[in-house]
PDB file of C-alpha atoms in Angstrom:
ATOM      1  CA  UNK A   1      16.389   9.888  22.415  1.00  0.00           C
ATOM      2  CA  UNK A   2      14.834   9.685  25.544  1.00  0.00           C
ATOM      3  CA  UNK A   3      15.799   6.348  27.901  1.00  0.00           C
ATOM      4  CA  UNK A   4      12.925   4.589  29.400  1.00  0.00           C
ATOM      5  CA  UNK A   5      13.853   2.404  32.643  1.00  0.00           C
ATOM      6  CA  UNK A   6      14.437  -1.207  32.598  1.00  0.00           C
ATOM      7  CA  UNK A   7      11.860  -1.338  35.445  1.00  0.00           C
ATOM      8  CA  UNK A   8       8.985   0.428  33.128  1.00  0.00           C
ATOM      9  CA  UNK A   9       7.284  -2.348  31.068  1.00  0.00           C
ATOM     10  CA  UNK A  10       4.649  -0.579  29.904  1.00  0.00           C
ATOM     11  CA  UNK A  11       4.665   2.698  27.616  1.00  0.00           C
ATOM     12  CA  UNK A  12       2.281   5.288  26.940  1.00  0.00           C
ATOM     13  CA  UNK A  13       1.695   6.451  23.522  1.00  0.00           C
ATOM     14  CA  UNK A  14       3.302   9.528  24.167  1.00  0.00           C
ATOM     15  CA  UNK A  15       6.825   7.068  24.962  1.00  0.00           C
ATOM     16  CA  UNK A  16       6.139   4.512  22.660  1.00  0.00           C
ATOM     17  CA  UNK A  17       6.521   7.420  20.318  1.00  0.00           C
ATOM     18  CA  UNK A  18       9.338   9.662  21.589  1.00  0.00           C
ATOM     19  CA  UNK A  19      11.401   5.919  21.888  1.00  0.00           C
ATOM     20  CA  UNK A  20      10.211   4.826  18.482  1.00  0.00           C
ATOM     21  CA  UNK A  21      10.369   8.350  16.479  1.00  0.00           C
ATOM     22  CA  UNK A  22       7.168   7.470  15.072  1.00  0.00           C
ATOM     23  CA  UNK A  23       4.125  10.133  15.402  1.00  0.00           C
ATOM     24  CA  UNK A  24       1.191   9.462  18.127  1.00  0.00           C
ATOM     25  CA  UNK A  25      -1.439   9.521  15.130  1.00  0.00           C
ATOM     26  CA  UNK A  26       1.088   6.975  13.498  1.00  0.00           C
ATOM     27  CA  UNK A  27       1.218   4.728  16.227  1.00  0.00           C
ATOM     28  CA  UNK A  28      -2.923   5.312  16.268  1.00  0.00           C
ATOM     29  CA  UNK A  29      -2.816   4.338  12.368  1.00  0.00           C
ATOM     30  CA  UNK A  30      -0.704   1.326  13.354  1.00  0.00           C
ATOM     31  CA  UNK A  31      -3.008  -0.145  16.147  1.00  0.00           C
ATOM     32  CA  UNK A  32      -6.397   0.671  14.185  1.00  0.00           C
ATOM     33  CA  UNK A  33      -4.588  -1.386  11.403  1.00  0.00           C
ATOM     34  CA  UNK A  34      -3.470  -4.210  13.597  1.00  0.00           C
ATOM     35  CA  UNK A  35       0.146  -4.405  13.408  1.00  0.00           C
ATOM     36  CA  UNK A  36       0.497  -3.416  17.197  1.00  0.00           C
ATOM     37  CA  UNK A  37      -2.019  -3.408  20.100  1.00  0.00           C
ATOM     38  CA  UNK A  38      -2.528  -1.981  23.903  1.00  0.00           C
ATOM     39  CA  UNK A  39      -4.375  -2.299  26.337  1.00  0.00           C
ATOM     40  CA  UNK A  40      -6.595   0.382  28.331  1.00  0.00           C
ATOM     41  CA  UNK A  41      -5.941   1.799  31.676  1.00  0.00           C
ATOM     42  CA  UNK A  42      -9.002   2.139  33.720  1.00  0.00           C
ATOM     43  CA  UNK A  43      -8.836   5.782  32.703  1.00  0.00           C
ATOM     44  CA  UNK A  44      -9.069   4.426  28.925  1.00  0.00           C
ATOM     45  CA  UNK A  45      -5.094   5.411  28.142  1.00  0.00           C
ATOM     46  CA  UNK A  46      -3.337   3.194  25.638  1.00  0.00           C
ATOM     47  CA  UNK A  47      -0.111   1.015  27.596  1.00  0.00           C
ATOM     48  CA  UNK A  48       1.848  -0.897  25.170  1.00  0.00           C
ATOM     49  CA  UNK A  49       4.382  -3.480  26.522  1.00  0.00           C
ATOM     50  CA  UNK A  50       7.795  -2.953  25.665  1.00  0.00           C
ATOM     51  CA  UNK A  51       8.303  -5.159  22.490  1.00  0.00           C
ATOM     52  CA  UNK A  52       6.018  -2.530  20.895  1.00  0.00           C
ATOM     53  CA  UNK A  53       9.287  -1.102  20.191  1.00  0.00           C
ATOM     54  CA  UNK A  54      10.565  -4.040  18.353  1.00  0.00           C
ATOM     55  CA  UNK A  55       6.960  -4.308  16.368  1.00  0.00           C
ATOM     56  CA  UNK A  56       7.264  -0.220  15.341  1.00  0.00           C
ATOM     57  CA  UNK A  57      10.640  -0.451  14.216  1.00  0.00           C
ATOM     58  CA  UNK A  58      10.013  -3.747  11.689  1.00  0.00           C
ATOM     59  CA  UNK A  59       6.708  -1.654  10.632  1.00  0.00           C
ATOM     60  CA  UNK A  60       8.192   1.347   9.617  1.00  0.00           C
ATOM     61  CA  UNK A  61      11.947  -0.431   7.692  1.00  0.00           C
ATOM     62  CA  UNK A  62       9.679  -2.379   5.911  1.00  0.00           C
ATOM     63  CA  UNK A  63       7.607   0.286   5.020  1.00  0.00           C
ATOM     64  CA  UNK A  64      10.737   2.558   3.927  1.00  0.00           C
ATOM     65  CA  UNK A  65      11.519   0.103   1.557  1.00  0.00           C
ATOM     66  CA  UNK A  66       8.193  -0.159   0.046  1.00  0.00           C
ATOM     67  CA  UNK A  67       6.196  -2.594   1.718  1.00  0.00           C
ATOM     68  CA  UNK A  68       2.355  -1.944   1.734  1.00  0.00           C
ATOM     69  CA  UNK A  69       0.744  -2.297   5.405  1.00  0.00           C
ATOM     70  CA  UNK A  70      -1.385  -5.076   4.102  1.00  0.00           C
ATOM     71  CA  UNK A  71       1.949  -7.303   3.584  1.00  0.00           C
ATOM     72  CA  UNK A  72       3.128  -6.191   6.671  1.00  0.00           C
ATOM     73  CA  UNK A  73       0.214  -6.917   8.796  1.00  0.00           C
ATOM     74  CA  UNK A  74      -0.226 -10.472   6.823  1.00  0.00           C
ATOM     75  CA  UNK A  75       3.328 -11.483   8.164  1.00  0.00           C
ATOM     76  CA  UNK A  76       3.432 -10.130  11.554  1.00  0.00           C
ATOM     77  CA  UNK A  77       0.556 -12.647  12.012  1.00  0.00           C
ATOM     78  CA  UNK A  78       2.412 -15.580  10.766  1.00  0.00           C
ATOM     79  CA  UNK A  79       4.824 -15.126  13.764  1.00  0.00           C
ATOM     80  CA  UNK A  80       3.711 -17.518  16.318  1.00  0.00           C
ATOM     81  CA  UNK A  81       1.348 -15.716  19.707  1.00  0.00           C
ATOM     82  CA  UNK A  82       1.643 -12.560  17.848  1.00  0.00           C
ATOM     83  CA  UNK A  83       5.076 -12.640  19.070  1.00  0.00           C
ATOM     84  CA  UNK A  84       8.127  -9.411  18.486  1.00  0.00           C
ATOM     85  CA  UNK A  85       9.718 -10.060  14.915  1.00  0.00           C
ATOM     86  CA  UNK A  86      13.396 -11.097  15.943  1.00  0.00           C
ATOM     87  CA  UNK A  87      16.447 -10.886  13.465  1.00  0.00           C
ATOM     88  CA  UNK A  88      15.590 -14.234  11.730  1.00  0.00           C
ATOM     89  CA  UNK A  89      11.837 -13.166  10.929  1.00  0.00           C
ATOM     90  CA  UNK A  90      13.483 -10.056   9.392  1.00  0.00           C
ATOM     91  CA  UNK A  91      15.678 -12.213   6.883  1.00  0.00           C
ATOM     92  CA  UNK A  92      12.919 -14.869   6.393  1.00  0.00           C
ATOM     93  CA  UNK A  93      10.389 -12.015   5.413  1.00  0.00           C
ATOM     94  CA  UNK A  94      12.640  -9.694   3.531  1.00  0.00           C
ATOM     95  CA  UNK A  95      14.465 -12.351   1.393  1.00  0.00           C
ATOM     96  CA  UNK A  96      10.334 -13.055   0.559  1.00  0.00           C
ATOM     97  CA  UNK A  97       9.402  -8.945  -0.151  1.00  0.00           C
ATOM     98  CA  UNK A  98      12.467  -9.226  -2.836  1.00  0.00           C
ATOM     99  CA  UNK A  99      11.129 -10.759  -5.638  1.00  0.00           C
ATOM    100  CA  UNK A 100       8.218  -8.502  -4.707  1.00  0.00           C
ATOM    101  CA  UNK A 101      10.306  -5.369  -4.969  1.00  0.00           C
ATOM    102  CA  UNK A 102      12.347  -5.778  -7.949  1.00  0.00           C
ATOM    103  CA  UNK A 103       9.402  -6.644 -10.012  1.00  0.00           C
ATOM    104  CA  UNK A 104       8.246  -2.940  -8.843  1.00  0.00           C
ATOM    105  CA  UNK A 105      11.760  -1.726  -9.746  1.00  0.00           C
ATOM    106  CA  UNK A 106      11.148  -3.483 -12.993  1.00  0.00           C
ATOM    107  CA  UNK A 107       7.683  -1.479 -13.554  1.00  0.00           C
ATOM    108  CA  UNK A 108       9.157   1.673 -12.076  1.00  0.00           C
ATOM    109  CA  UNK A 109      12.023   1.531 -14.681  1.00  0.00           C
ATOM    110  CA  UNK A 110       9.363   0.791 -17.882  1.00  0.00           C
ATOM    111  CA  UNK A 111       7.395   3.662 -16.696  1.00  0.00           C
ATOM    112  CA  UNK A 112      10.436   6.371 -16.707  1.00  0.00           C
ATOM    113  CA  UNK A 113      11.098   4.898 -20.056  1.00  0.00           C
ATOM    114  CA  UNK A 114       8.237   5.385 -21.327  1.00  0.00           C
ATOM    115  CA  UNK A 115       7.286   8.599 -19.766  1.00  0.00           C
ATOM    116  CA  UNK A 116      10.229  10.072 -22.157  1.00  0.00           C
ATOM    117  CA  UNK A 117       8.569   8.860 -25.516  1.00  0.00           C
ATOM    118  CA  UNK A 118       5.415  10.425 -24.056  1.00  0.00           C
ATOM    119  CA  UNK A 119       7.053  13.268 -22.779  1.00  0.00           C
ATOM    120  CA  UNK A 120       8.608  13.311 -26.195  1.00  0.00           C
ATOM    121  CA  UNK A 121       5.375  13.398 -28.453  1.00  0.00           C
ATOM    122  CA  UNK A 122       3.206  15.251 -26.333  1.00  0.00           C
ATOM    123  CA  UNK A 123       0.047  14.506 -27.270  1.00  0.00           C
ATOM    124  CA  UNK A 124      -1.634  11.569 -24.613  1.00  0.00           C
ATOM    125  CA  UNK A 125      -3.075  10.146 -27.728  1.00  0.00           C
ATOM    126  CA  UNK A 126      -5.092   7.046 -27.243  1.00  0.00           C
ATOM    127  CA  UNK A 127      -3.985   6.160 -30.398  1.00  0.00           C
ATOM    128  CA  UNK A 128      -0.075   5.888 -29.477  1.00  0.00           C
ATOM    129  CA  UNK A 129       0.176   6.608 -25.702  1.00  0.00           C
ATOM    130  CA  UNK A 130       2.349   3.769 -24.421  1.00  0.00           C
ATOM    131  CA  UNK A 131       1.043   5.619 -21.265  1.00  0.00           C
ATOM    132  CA  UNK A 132      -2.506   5.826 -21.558  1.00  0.00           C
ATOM    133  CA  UNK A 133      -3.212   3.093 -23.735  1.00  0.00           C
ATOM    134  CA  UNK A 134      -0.872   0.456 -23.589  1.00  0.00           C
ATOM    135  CA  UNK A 135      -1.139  -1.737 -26.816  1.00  0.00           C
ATOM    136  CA  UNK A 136      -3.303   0.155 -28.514  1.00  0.00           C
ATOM    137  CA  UNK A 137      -6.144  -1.780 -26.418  1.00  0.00           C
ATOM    138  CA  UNK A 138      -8.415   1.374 -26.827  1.00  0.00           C
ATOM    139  CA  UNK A 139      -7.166   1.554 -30.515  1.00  0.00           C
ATOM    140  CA  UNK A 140      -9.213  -1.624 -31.395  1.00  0.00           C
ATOM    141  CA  UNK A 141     -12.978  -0.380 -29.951  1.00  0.00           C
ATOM    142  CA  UNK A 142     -12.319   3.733 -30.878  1.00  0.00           C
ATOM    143  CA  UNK A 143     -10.367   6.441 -31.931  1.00  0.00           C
ATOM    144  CA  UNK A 144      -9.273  10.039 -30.791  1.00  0.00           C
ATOM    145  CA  UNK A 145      -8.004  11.310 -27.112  1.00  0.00           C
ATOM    146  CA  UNK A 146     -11.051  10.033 -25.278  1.00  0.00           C
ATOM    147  CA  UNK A 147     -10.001   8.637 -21.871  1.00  0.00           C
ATOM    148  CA  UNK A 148     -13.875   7.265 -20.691  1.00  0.00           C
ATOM    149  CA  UNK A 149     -16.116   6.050 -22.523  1.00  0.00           C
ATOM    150  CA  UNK A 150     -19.102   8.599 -23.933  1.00  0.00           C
ATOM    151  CA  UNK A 151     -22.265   8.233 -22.082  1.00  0.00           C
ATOM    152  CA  UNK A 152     -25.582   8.854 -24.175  1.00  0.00           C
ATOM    153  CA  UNK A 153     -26.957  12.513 -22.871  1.00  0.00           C
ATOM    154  CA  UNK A 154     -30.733  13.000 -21.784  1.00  0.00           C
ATOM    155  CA  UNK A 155     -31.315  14.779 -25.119  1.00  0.00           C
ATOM    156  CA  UNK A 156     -30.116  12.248 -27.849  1.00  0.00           C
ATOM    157  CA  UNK A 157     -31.450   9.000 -27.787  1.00  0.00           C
ATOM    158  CA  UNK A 158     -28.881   6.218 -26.509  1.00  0.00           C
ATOM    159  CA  UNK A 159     -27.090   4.010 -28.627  1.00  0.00           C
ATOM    160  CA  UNK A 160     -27.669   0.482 -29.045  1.00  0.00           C
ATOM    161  CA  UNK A 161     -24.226  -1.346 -27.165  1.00  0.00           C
ATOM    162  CA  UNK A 162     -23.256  -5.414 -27.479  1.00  0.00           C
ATOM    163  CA  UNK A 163     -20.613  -6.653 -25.200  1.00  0.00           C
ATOM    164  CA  UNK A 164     -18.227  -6.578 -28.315  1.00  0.00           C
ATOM    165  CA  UNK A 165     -18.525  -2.912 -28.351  1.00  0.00           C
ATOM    166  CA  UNK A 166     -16.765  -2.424 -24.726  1.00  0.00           C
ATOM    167  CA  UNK A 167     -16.039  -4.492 -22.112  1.00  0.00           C
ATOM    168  CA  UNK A 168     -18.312  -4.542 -19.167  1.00  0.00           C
ATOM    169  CA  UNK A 169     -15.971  -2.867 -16.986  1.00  0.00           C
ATOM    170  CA  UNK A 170     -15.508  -0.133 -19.448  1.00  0.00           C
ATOM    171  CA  UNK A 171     -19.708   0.314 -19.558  1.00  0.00           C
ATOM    172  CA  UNK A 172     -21.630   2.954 -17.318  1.00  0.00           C
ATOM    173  CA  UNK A 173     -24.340   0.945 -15.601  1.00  0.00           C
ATOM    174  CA  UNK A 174     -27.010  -0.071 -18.002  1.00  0.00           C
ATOM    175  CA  UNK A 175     -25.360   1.078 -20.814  1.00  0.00           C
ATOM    176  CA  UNK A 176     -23.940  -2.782 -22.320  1.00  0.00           C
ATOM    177  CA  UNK A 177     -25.511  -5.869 -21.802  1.00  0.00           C
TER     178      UNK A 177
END
């Protein structure tokens, strides 16, 4: 891992990323998304101060553990002045993420068991996918392995639709009321 003096307090991209092993069109991804910022050179380079460091290493452990950059970005501006995450913001914000994540480990684990019985039958029924149609919530409006709803063809005439034949966000446009 290459050093970078005590004396340098700005980096370029190209040091901010051999320092942080994160990629230059990362580091690009991370700015354009606001979770760290530079400033231009008067030959338009990016120069990030040193606690960019600091910023790129919270970004990407709480991505590895699942985090989305939405949640990451809403709690690096919490910190007062946009300041470094220190030790304390990390246990503050992760004891927050862990409800978060083990309701995902939850839905992760009902998924795998699930995928067996599908996996097991076979046929992505609509009528008994736990998968595809969980509660038999298509079951109640139709019948058979359809996965959209049918949408009346030029050649047949359309089909009069009420709201309590679909739900609206199950209509094509102009097709229920």
């Amino acid at each position: 891992m290459p050093q970078i003096p005590q004396t340098l307090h700005e980096l370029t991209v190209g040091q901010l990323s051999a320092r942080s092993g994160a990629a230059v069109s990362a580091l690009h991804f991370y700015e354009a998304k606001g979770l760290i910022s530079s400033r231009r050179t008067s030959g338009n380079q990016r120069r990030y101060t040193r606690d960019a460091l600091r910023r790129v290493a919270f970004v990407r452990a709480a991505q590895r553990v699942g985090i989305p950059l939405a949640t990451i970005r809403e709690a690096l501006a919490e910190l007062p002045e946009e300041r470094t995450p220190n030790r304390e913001d990390w246990a503050r914000l992760s004891e927050a993420w862990r409800s978060e994540l083990d309701e995902r480990i939850r839905q992760l684990a009902r998924l795998r068991d699930h995928l067996t019985d599908c996996i097991g039958c076979g046929c992505l029924s609509l009528e008994n996918c736990v998968l595809s149609n969980p509660n038999d919530i298509s079951g109640q409006r139709m019948s058979g392995s359809r996965l959209m709803p049918e949408r009346p063809s030029v050649e047949r005439p359309s089909v009069e639709r009420s709201s309590a034949d679909c739900p609206p966000a199950d209509c094509p446009p102009g097709d229920c009321p």
